[in-house]
């Protein structure tokens, strides 16, 4: 039976619906006129003492002006931000000296003030008109693109990132379920942003949103309500699946939620290039896991079904290896059909285990970026499957292999700590056995070679 | 006829209603257990590399622990924040030196990092659990109270203020109308927070919320949906009112909105002590004025009916003045009944004009705080009324006088600029005449005295 | 942890919010002009073939016209409804004859058509403009008032009642919790409509709405969203309370909901005179009981704390009774203070038991209306308390007595059936013992008298 | 600038969102157990005196039972409704006699009671559980299908229709805009229910929902929030369009709404077979027109672009006609390409004019059903276009012709009245000229033939 909500919640609901009018207006930025002032002049006024009073007009003008700029004009604008609104080293040096001598509030405030570049204040003052936050996130997309040719923009980018880190603080994000009852304009973005297993069309999308054993969750920010920041697709299953084909196949028996014992995170995609470097994935996975656990207490396992994006490249790099080169070479030569048929399946599993457990970057962390993400979150490397993603992409990047990382909410803190402090990779017994088996095989091959 | 909303708006509405669950939970902070660790140890972990992964638990623990602290424990906690999480002057000095030599991204980032105190990162990481923002605002209420005895906390307070300035950026605030259809728990806070003309009871409140010629608007932040940040009460009138009694009287003829030609801001109250120093009033008044102008194009004037809180005190200070002391003294001796009857009305007006236009602080700005606020916003000092607030408080603080400041949206930018740059007080002709008239009278009296 | 809602629910939420614009408009009915036609002429057009096309204008005109009528005009209008829009007996007689001979669709439809009075079609056609339903409910309030002097209006009233029964069908009603977070304009109506234990002021109201061990629920209809139809106030308690003073006292310890084992329905009030004869109470109580049981599985008992409105009058009527007259007389003479002190408490309990269990109307049902209601719903007469309502009203009507009726959801169907079929009153053992004890005492007294 | 809504509207919004829980539950009907009783027995109990108290359980049981029935069982159930729950002619005859003698309330109520078949009360009592209304609408879909073989079900169907007419009264319907921001599950139904110009896929749908010069509106009922009852698609244009190709073409310049001067209703579709005979189209068109006029005062014309579904058939029927047979024959022989090229365009226009203006049914109303609908609503036959719908369907049914009906809100009442009372077809001057031109041509041809 339904628990009835008090009026109060509704209030809040309604309260937030007003954000529509005040926080979010897609058209505003296009409508502002041009009063002939240079954008730099407007920026200068905006960060001056007048900025608090005349700010809305100026902020609108800057964002509107930027919206209409070509590449050269944008470059000039970012040059301005980078060079003219930088910190003043001398001022900082003087302020820190003063603070060292007399650490009172005045000196502290002065130090804080001069050590924050004007760019940051500019961002805050721009962000007072409806739609500004989204426009600034979009501005950073441009900035990141130009960064390759203009490394000095790195300083400006650092300020965008810092400011966004504060604005997109976890406490301000909202998790929402995405379903077949979600508005089409949002669903369209899910199609567009899906980065792991492409969604072909609306039927494919419906297949991932509508059945009772499929879920999708996203983070949103109140000022960008039509823009998911990150989303994760979940399958409710009996047992841990060993291939993405099982999850995505067209005709399959749909499970009633109460029959499921496992929640599989089979795709997680960041949506906003402009929020690069601000990490949402760890929070999202854990929030979804916690919520699903509360809703369906019968769920026993929370696992991913993850790609191994660096495996193919690594495999090529070891093709000359004395011990395992021959195995690697054999696998590299297999056709897609061979891989679908399961040829060399065990060898692939062993090599993936080796790749994930033993291959490291200079900093001692795993070579594979997906492994770094999940292990860094405190997950366990749980299982490895061959012929698990036999799409063209899956074969090209990982010879069809996929991996289950297990999120045991009772162990993530400990795993994470071991990973960070000791670079320890927590792997299940079967995975460790795969590594050992490969070692043994490698030694045999090596001695054969010798 | 009603314009029908598309489903999309509803979606967003619903979208925000989920904030309830995720952003806002009053009870969470009380429910967390105590695992025996010192709060400083938890804070240290929270700002360490583990903070991003284990953060929710730690943040909840810190806030929950703080919630139960006594004054001594809070002092110890703020001591910790102030002394242990301060910036490292040597590190800044070194970083600024490195940056001066090689201003690349790495050195820039290093400089930014060391010049931001750990306190700020701690605040961001605390702010990842539902209800944290409100709890941190409340924490600053404690801090501000202790600040008197512990001036060194000023550094910590500066960081709270800086962080709140970013979080409560205008772009994240929502303006909502408050009316008789607003939930009782919010209305109760309006009663509680009203700081200018006290609301006696629910009938008094209804009289300010329900009639068609009364409005009330407030700013809210999405994560504190039950807490107004600031609110303004508005009366729609024909003509500019010359007393608060006209506005607040019990039995009065209610105007249909289309009959009104004037919007009177007769009370504006900040609600959150913990957000001291973050200014919302200017934005709120202008947003309300702009919205009312769009809704009711027949409105011709947007004025305040404002108190003159410093007038009484100033009057006493000039009682010995050669020129105007005699007038001041006479006024100071009038009974409340005299003032109600209009005795010395013109003299009061002249003295208020003089007080507001000519009496300055050391920095050249007006002595009167309300004048500083409205003139700084770009309003004009428009008119002055005697026997305009004959409540005990109105008589005690300002001998019954009140003031209209006029917000002409076409002139506020210019007025503001003149005020900031030249300390110029923009006053209407009648007000300037009052000043001159007093000057003349003063000279006469002085010569009489002589 | 919060279960996150899909967008879809939000949609629906938003969907319904549009009802505001289209279903509900308080001002519409006042705004319609007068085109000089007699209201009867407009009604005639409205129920003619043109009614479907020109209906909105006509319906608005009729309701607007009615809104401005004085008593005499309303009488003329109801005369018209009663006499001119009645069924045509001859037509029915002819149609039933035709149908008897040839029971096909055409004859059936003809019979249905002529046996429905035009009044009903008029009501349906009036009900196509925003606010019409509420206006028609209000129209019936007038009708019911006039009915006393104009019994012939009973026919018209029967049609209103029939139509409202269809429109306010349980399937169209919505149960909502009322709380301290409910809008003030709705709460104000709770104060106004409370019919059992008057709510003195907003503090009294807050005491019934805000504490965690108090609940209030109401039924609403989508087209009258600001008008509760019926509401019930609930106290969550440990054990079954034996007085209303315990429930309503000012200073009391508030229970956390999980500590409660009993839900007490201590006040239930119908709100709409115009919906007289359409019963909502049974549905509301059972829905609330079912929902509370789902939300708080630890609740063991669902009981009322009910008045005994007819007890005082009955007591007077038996004051001459040979057996119990002396006891009745003694009780009738007790002062309010005596009753508060518990004088004759057991005698009162016995007499109330006798009154409720044995005193019947001609149709064999209990004399007491509250008993008829709860027993008819399938509740059990569970316990009887003296000095349970020592307010002036409680003493005057029932010498301070109150009753617990127990709703055991597993037994209500059976109890109800026994009550309806056999007029059996299901009473607990203690209550039956009270009856027997009185019988014994009565026999003793009678023999004494003899 | 945004007009800010008071909290109150939000409340109501939230209020209605609770309908979700209480009014609408798709799963309920499947979950009810089977207690072995025959459905007829449950129905009998439901309409007995116990129905009001035990009704929820019984109603759920009946609907759940019905949900699982096969065709034969459904037939048995409808037989029961038709034969066992019919009116009792003798009782009506007796009651009407009594009422004729003594027309008091008692006799009136008795008459009303016996002349309403028990089926209607059954429907009302079934309609007390969430989802019941939709289930009953679906039940009528079955009934209508069986009606062909079982004409006696017509009586039962008449009762469904009567009850639905009361429940789906205009006053209870809500108009909602459908847009690209509408949930996918609702949009999917728009694709499915579109009956005039088929929507091929989601891209086609987006092209009708998303552009700023396209609108779609639907009626909903609060208890069936996921089911549109009827919807209309609107194009905002400059000038009145003369072909559907202009409206639906893929690449076209999108108009800003303020540039449009015409609103074109180019498709209107009923969605619910089970609501056959209950007319929503007239209300919807007028509400949309009124709302668009309020939102965009620059709109000058509200016209349809409508099919002429009966034209092709009629054309064949006159192929032997002395006067116009030769023209008709020529047109009938044209290929689709010819029609697309505009061959015989003027002849087609003349014949359509003749068909619409002069060809009548026995009752004197136009032969063409779309003409009957719009002219009956009070629209004017405004213009006729050849090669206006050159889809296969458009060519097959109407040789590519389409028609504009003009809704002039100031004239619809008068036009409607003339249409109903005098069967007068209000046509524009150009259309009347087409009729005359054809008459002239016909006379010429006839004399040639002679």
PDB file of N, CA and C in Angstrom, chain A residues 221-289:
ATOM      1  N   UNK A 221      22.594  18.191 -12.009  1.00  0.00           N
ATOM      2  CA  UNK A 221      22.775  19.356 -11.158  1.00  0.00           C
ATOM      3  C   UNK A 221      21.546  20.243 -11.343  1.00  0.00           C
ATOM      4  N   UNK A 222      21.032  20.820 -10.251  1.00  0.00           N
ATOM      5  CA  UNK A 222      19.804  21.612 -10.349  1.00  0.00           C
ATOM      6  C   UNK A 222      19.812  22.682 -11.444  1.00  0.00           C
ATOM      7  N   UNK A 223      20.954  23.264 -11.749  1.00  0.00           N
ATOM      8  CA  UNK A 223      20.928  24.321 -12.762  1.00  0.00           C
ATOM      9  C   UNK A 223      21.082  23.796 -14.188  1.00  0.00           C
ATOM     10  N   UNK A 224      21.273  22.495 -14.334  1.00  0.00           N
ATOM     11  CA  UNK A 224      21.358  21.921 -15.678  1.00  0.00           C
ATOM     12  C   UNK A 224      20.441  20.711 -15.760  1.00  0.00           C
ATOM     13  N   UNK A 225      19.154  20.944 -15.538  1.00  0.00           N
ATOM     14  CA  UNK A 225      18.242  19.811 -15.335  1.00  0.00           C
ATOM     15  C   UNK A 225      18.021  18.963 -16.578  1.00  0.00           C
ATOM     16  N   UNK A 226      18.387  19.448 -17.728  1.00  0.00           N
ATOM     17  CA  UNK A 226      18.209  18.623 -18.926  1.00  0.00           C
ATOM     18  C   UNK A 226      19.497  17.931 -19.337  1.00  0.00           C
ATOM     19  N   UNK A 227      20.520  18.072 -18.538  1.00  0.00           N
ATOM     20  CA  UNK A 227      21.821  17.517 -18.905  1.00  0.00           C
ATOM     21  C   UNK A 227      22.308  16.510 -17.872  1.00  0.00           C
ATOM     22  N   UNK A 228      22.212  15.213 -18.170  1.00  0.00           N
ATOM     23  CA  UNK A 228      22.820  14.253 -17.249  1.00  0.00           C
ATOM     24  C   UNK A 228      24.322  14.500 -17.173  1.00  0.00           C
ATOM     25  N   UNK A 229      24.896  14.305 -15.981  1.00  0.00           N
ATOM     26  CA  UNK A 229      26.339  14.473 -15.826  1.00  0.00           C
ATOM     27  C   UNK A 229      27.057  13.145 -16.049  1.00  0.00           C
ATOM     28  N   UNK A 230      26.426  12.095 -15.610  1.00  0.00           N
ATOM     29  CA  UNK A 230      26.982  10.742 -15.718  1.00  0.00           C
ATOM     30  C   UNK A 230      25.804   9.798 -15.552  1.00  0.00           C
ATOM     31  N   UNK A 231      25.847   8.657 -16.216  1.00  0.00           N
ATOM     32  CA  UNK A 231      24.774   7.684 -15.954  1.00  0.00           C
ATOM     33  C   UNK A 231      25.348   6.278 -15.983  1.00  0.00           C
ATOM     34  N   UNK A 232      24.617   5.403 -15.313  1.00  0.00           N
ATOM     35  CA  UNK A 232      25.025   4.000 -15.264  1.00  0.00           C
ATOM     36  C   UNK A 232      23.828   3.140 -15.642  1.00  0.00           C
ATOM     37  N   UNK A 233      24.074   2.117 -16.438  1.00  0.00           N
ATOM     38  CA  UNK A 233      23.019   1.173 -16.803  1.00  0.00           C
ATOM     39  C   UNK A 233      23.195  -0.099 -15.997  1.00  0.00           C
ATOM     40  N   UNK A 234      22.095  -0.604 -15.488  1.00  0.00           N
ATOM     41  CA  UNK A 234      22.138  -1.740 -14.574  1.00  0.00           C
ATOM     42  C   UNK A 234      21.232  -2.858 -15.087  1.00  0.00           C
ATOM     43  N   UNK A 235      21.716  -4.078 -15.010  1.00  0.00           N
ATOM     44  CA  UNK A 235      20.862  -5.242 -15.282  1.00  0.00           C
ATOM     45  C   UNK A 235      20.666  -6.007 -13.987  1.00  0.00           C
ATOM     46  N   UNK A 236      19.435  -6.402 -13.725  1.00  0.00           N
ATOM     47  CA  UNK A 236      19.157  -7.269 -12.582  1.00  0.00           C
ATOM     48  C   UNK A 236      19.135  -8.699 -13.106  1.00  0.00           C
ATOM     49  N   UNK A 237      19.945  -9.551 -12.542  1.00  0.00           N
ATOM     50  CA  UNK A 237      20.099 -10.908 -13.086  1.00  0.00           C
ATOM     51  C   UNK A 237      20.084 -11.954 -11.978  1.00  0.00           C
ATOM     52  N   UNK A 238      19.968 -13.199 -12.411  1.00  0.00           N
ATOM     53  CA  UNK A 238      20.254 -14.313 -11.488  1.00  0.00           C
ATOM     54  C   UNK A 238      21.667 -14.776 -11.813  1.00  0.00           C
ATOM     55  N   UNK A 239      22.550 -14.664 -10.899  1.00  0.00           N
ATOM     56  CA  UNK A 239      23.944 -15.025 -11.148  1.00  0.00           C
ATOM     57  C   UNK A 239      24.678 -13.921 -11.878  1.00  0.00           C
ATOM     58  N   UNK A 240      25.976 -14.042 -11.875  1.00  0.00           N
ATOM     59  CA  UNK A 240      26.827 -13.011 -12.466  1.00  0.00           C
ATOM     60  C   UNK A 240      27.030 -13.331 -13.940  1.00  0.00           C
ATOM     61  N   UNK A 241      26.684 -12.414 -14.816  1.00  0.00           N
ATOM     62  CA  UNK A 241      26.739 -12.709 -16.255  1.00  0.00           C
ATOM     63  C   UNK A 241      28.175 -12.713 -16.760  1.00  0.00           C
ATOM     64  N   UNK A 242      28.399 -13.550 -17.773  1.00  0.00           N
ATOM     65  CA  UNK A 242      29.761 -13.645 -18.296  1.00  0.00           C
ATOM     66  C   UNK A 242      29.903 -13.066 -19.700  1.00  0.00           C
ATOM     67  N   UNK A 243      28.875 -12.386 -20.197  1.00  0.00           N
ATOM     68  CA  UNK A 243      29.041 -11.718 -21.490  1.00  0.00           C
ATOM     69  C   UNK A 243      28.027 -10.598 -21.634  1.00  0.00           C
ATOM     70  N   UNK A 244      28.410  -9.593 -22.397  1.00  0.00           N
ATOM     71  CA  UNK A 244      27.502  -8.490 -22.648  1.00  0.00           C
ATOM     72  C   UNK A 244      26.387  -8.925 -23.597  1.00  0.00           C
ATOM     73  N   UNK A 245      26.643  -9.941 -24.385  1.00  0.00           N
ATOM     74  CA  UNK A 245      25.595 -10.424 -25.285  1.00  0.00           C
ATOM     75  C   UNK A 245      24.380 -10.897 -24.490  1.00  0.00           C
ATOM     76  N   UNK A 246      24.629 -11.571 -23.347  1.00  0.00           N
ATOM     77  CA  UNK A 246      23.518 -12.020 -22.495  1.00  0.00           C
ATOM     78  C   UNK A 246      22.644 -10.840 -22.054  1.00  0.00           C
ATOM     79  N   UNK A 247      23.316  -9.736 -21.781  1.00  0.00           N
ATOM     80  CA  UNK A 247      22.596  -8.567 -21.254  1.00  0.00           C
ATOM     81  C   UNK A 247      21.808  -7.859 -22.351  1.00  0.00           C
ATOM     82  N   UNK A 248      22.441  -7.733 -23.506  1.00  0.00           N
ATOM     83  CA  UNK A 248      21.844  -6.871 -24.538  1.00  0.00           C
ATOM     84  C   UNK A 248      21.069  -7.625 -25.603  1.00  0.00           C
ATOM     85  N   UNK A 249      20.944  -8.945 -25.470  1.00  0.00           N
ATOM     86  CA  UNK A 249      20.295  -9.647 -26.578  1.00  0.00           C
ATOM     87  C   UNK A 249      18.819  -9.257 -26.706  1.00  0.00           C
ATOM     88  N   UNK A 250      18.362  -9.329 -27.934  1.00  0.00           N
ATOM     89  CA  UNK A 250      17.027  -8.847 -28.286  1.00  0.00           C
ATOM     90  C   UNK A 250      15.903  -9.587 -27.577  1.00  0.00           C
ATOM     91  N   UNK A 251      15.855 -10.872 -27.825  1.00  0.00           N
ATOM     92  CA  UNK A 251      14.787 -11.672 -27.234  1.00  0.00           C
ATOM     93  C   UNK A 251      15.360 -12.357 -26.010  1.00  0.00           C
ATOM     94  N   UNK A 252      14.842 -12.034 -24.894  1.00  0.00           N
ATOM     95  CA  UNK A 252      15.301 -12.705 -23.702  1.00  0.00           C
ATOM     96  C   UNK A 252      14.167 -12.707 -22.707  1.00  0.00           C
ATOM     97  N   UNK A 253      14.253 -13.616 -21.767  1.00  0.00           N
ATOM     98  CA  UNK A 253      13.196 -13.678 -20.769  1.00  0.00           C
ATOM     99  C   UNK A 253      13.443 -12.574 -19.743  1.00  0.00           C
ATOM    100  N   UNK A 254      12.439 -11.768 -19.515  1.00  0.00           N
ATOM    101  CA  UNK A 254      12.589 -10.678 -18.550  1.00  0.00           C
ATOM    102  C   UNK A 254      12.345 -11.227 -17.152  1.00  0.00           C
ATOM    103  N   UNK A 255      13.200 -10.819 -16.235  1.00  0.00           N
ATOM    104  CA  UNK A 255      13.110 -11.280 -14.853  1.00  0.00           C
ATOM    105  C   UNK A 255      12.231 -10.331 -14.034  1.00  0.00           C
ATOM    106  N   UNK A 256      11.411 -10.884 -13.169  1.00  0.00           N
ATOM    107  CA  UNK A 256      10.760 -10.006 -12.194  1.00  0.00           C
ATOM    108  C   UNK A 256      11.824  -9.584 -11.187  1.00  0.00           C
ATOM    109  N   UNK A 257      11.807  -8.320 -10.759  1.00  0.00           N
ATOM    110  CA  UNK A 257      12.871  -7.844  -9.878  1.00  0.00           C
ATOM    111  C   UNK A 257      13.099  -8.733  -8.661  1.00  0.00           C
ATOM    112  N   UNK A 258      12.025  -9.285  -8.107  1.00  0.00           N
ATOM    113  CA  UNK A 258      12.236 -10.063  -6.881  1.00  0.00           C
ATOM    114  C   UNK A 258      12.956 -11.377  -7.146  1.00  0.00           C
ATOM    115  N   UNK A 259      13.059 -11.766  -8.414  1.00  0.00           N
ATOM    116  CA  UNK A 259      13.786 -12.994  -8.742  1.00  0.00           C
ATOM    117  C   UNK A 259      15.292 -12.765  -8.866  1.00  0.00           C
ATOM    118  N   UNK A 260      15.676 -11.508  -8.987  1.00  0.00           N
ATOM    119  CA  UNK A 260      17.095 -11.221  -9.221  1.00  0.00           C
ATOM    120  C   UNK A 260      17.887 -11.356  -7.929  1.00  0.00           C
ATOM    121  N   UNK A 261      19.128 -11.778  -8.041  1.00  0.00           N
ATOM    122  CA  UNK A 261      20.013 -11.780  -6.868  1.00  0.00           C
ATOM    123  C   UNK A 261      21.285 -10.966  -7.117  1.00  0.00           C
ATOM    124  N   UNK A 262      21.400 -10.415  -8.311  1.00  0.00           N
ATOM    125  CA  UNK A 262      22.616  -9.705  -8.689  1.00  0.00           C
ATOM    126  C   UNK A 262      22.268  -8.426  -9.446  1.00  0.00           C
ATOM    127  N   UNK A 263      22.997  -7.359  -9.137  1.00  0.00           N
ATOM    128  CA  UNK A 263      22.864  -6.135  -9.925  1.00  0.00           C
ATOM    129  C   UNK A 263      24.165  -5.931 -10.680  1.00  0.00           C
ATOM    130  N   UNK A 264      24.031  -5.829 -12.006  1.00  0.00           N
ATOM    131  CA  UNK A 264      25.208  -5.721 -12.859  1.00  0.00           C
ATOM    132  C   UNK A 264      25.297  -4.317 -13.448  1.00  0.00           C
ATOM    133  N   UNK A 265      26.373  -3.615 -13.140  1.00  0.00           N
ATOM    134  CA  UNK A 265      26.636  -2.305 -13.737  1.00  0.00           C
ATOM    135  C   UNK A 265      27.350  -2.563 -15.052  1.00  0.00           C
ATOM    136  N   UNK A 266      26.607  -2.505 -16.149  1.00  0.00           N
ATOM    137  CA  UNK A 266      27.248  -2.943 -17.399  1.00  0.00           C
ATOM    138  C   UNK A 266      27.674  -1.796 -18.298  1.00  0.00           C
ATOM    139  N   UNK A 267      27.381  -0.566 -17.892  1.00  0.00           N
ATOM    140  CA  UNK A 267      27.824   0.564 -18.714  1.00  0.00           C
ATOM    141  C   UNK A 267      27.777   1.816 -17.866  1.00  0.00           C
ATOM    142  N   UNK A 268      28.854   2.570 -17.873  1.00  0.00           N
ATOM    143  CA  UNK A 268      28.869   3.829 -17.135  1.00  0.00           C
ATOM    144  C   UNK A 268      29.539   4.870 -18.022  1.00  0.00           C
ATOM    145  N   UNK A 269      28.838   5.993 -18.220  1.00  0.00           N
ATOM    146  CA  UNK A 269      29.321   6.981 -19.183  1.00  0.00           C
ATOM    147  C   UNK A 269      29.294   8.377 -18.586  1.00  0.00           C
ATOM    148  N   UNK A 270      30.414   9.069 -18.676  1.00  0.00           N
ATOM    149  CA  UNK A 270      30.431  10.490 -18.353  1.00  0.00           C
ATOM    150  C   UNK A 270      29.841  11.257 -19.520  1.00  0.00           C
ATOM    151  N   UNK A 271      29.120  12.329 -19.239  1.00  0.00           N
ATOM    152  CA  UNK A 271      28.405  13.028 -20.304  1.00  0.00           C
ATOM    153  C   UNK A 271      29.014  14.382 -20.662  1.00  0.00           C
ATOM    154  N   UNK A 272      29.672  15.027 -19.716  1.00  0.00           N
ATOM    155  CA  UNK A 272      30.050  16.417 -19.933  1.00  0.00           C
ATOM    156  C   UNK A 272      31.556  16.558 -20.075  1.00  0.00           C
ATOM    157  N   UNK A 273      32.010  16.740 -21.291  1.00  0.00           N
ATOM    158  CA  UNK A 273      33.437  16.982 -21.520  1.00  0.00           C
ATOM    159  C   UNK A 273      33.914  18.161 -20.677  1.00  0.00           C
ATOM    160  N   UNK A 274      33.063  19.149 -20.553  1.00  0.00           N
ATOM    161  CA  UNK A 274      33.440  20.355 -19.827  1.00  0.00           C
ATOM    162  C   UNK A 274      33.646  20.145 -18.335  1.00  0.00           C
ATOM    163  N   UNK A 275      33.285  18.965 -17.833  1.00  0.00           N
ATOM    164  CA  UNK A 275      33.512  18.681 -16.412  1.00  0.00           C
ATOM    165  C   UNK A 275      34.639  17.684 -16.224  1.00  0.00           C
ATOM    166  N   UNK A 276      35.505  17.580 -17.221  1.00  0.00           N
ATOM    167  CA  UNK A 276      36.651  16.668 -17.150  1.00  0.00           C
ATOM    168  C   UNK A 276      37.442  16.888 -15.860  1.00  0.00           C
ATOM    169  N   UNK A 277      37.813  15.799 -15.236  1.00  0.00           N
ATOM    170  CA  UNK A 277      38.626  15.896 -14.034  1.00  0.00           C
ATOM    171  C   UNK A 277      37.805  15.950 -12.763  1.00  0.00           C
ATOM    172  N   UNK A 278      36.482  16.095 -12.905  1.00  0.00           N
ATOM    173  CA  UNK A 278      35.622  16.071 -11.720  1.00  0.00           C
ATOM    174  C   UNK A 278      34.943  14.723 -11.715  1.00  0.00           C
ATOM    175  N   UNK A 279      35.182  13.953 -10.682  1.00  0.00           N
ATOM    176  CA  UNK A 279      34.859  12.547 -10.709  1.00  0.00           C
ATOM    177  C   UNK A 279      33.497  12.278 -10.068  1.00  0.00           C
ATOM    178  N   UNK A 280      32.599  11.657 -10.830  1.00  0.00           N
ATOM    179  CA  UNK A 280      31.263  11.357 -10.311  1.00  0.00           C
ATOM    180  C   UNK A 280      31.012   9.851 -10.167  1.00  0.00           C
ATOM    181  N   UNK A 281      31.834   9.041 -10.856  1.00  0.00           N
ATOM    182  CA  UNK A 281      31.531   7.622 -11.008  1.00  0.00           C
ATOM    183  C   UNK A 281      31.490   6.860  -9.702  1.00  0.00           C
ATOM    184  N   UNK A 282      32.463   7.083  -8.859  1.00  0.00           N
ATOM    185  CA  UNK A 282      32.512   6.376  -7.597  1.00  0.00           C
ATOM    186  C   UNK A 282      31.255   6.641  -6.773  1.00  0.00           C
ATOM    187  N   UNK A 283      30.877   7.911  -6.675  1.00  0.00           N
ATOM    188  CA  UNK A 283      29.668   8.257  -5.912  1.00  0.00           C
ATOM    189  C   UNK A 283      28.429   7.625  -6.514  1.00  0.00           C
ATOM    190  N   UNK A 284      28.343   7.680  -7.833  1.00  0.00           N
ATOM    191  CA  UNK A 284      27.124   7.172  -8.469  1.00  0.00           C
ATOM    192  C   UNK A 284      26.981   5.673  -8.232  1.00  0.00           C
ATOM    193  N   UNK A 285      28.038   4.930  -8.473  1.00  0.00           N
ATOM    194  CA  UNK A 285      27.950   3.476  -8.296  1.00  0.00           C
ATOM    195  C   UNK A 285      27.542   3.129  -6.861  1.00  0.00           C
ATOM    196  N   UNK A 286      28.146   3.812  -5.921  1.00  0.00           N
ATOM    197  CA  UNK A 286      27.834   3.451  -4.536  1.00  0.00           C
ATOM    198  C   UNK A 286      26.431   3.867  -4.116  1.00  0.00           C
ATOM    199  N   UNK A 287      26.013   5.008  -4.621  1.00  0.00           N
ATOM    200  CA  UNK A 287      24.642   5.429  -4.303  1.00  0.00           C
ATOM    201  C   UNK A 287      23.632   4.453  -4.919  1.00  0.00           C
ATOM    202  N   UNK A 288      23.863   4.075  -6.176  1.00  0.00           N
ATOM    203  CA  UNK A 288      22.948   3.133  -6.824  1.00  0.00           C
ATOM    204  C   UNK A 288      22.958   1.806  -6.079  1.00  0.00           C
ATOM    205  N   UNK A 289      24.132   1.329  -5.735  1.00  0.00           N
ATOM    206  CA  UNK A 289      24.213   0.052  -5.017  1.00  0.00           C
ATOM    207  C   UNK A 289      23.463   0.135  -3.690  1.00  0.00           C
TER     208      UNK A 289
END
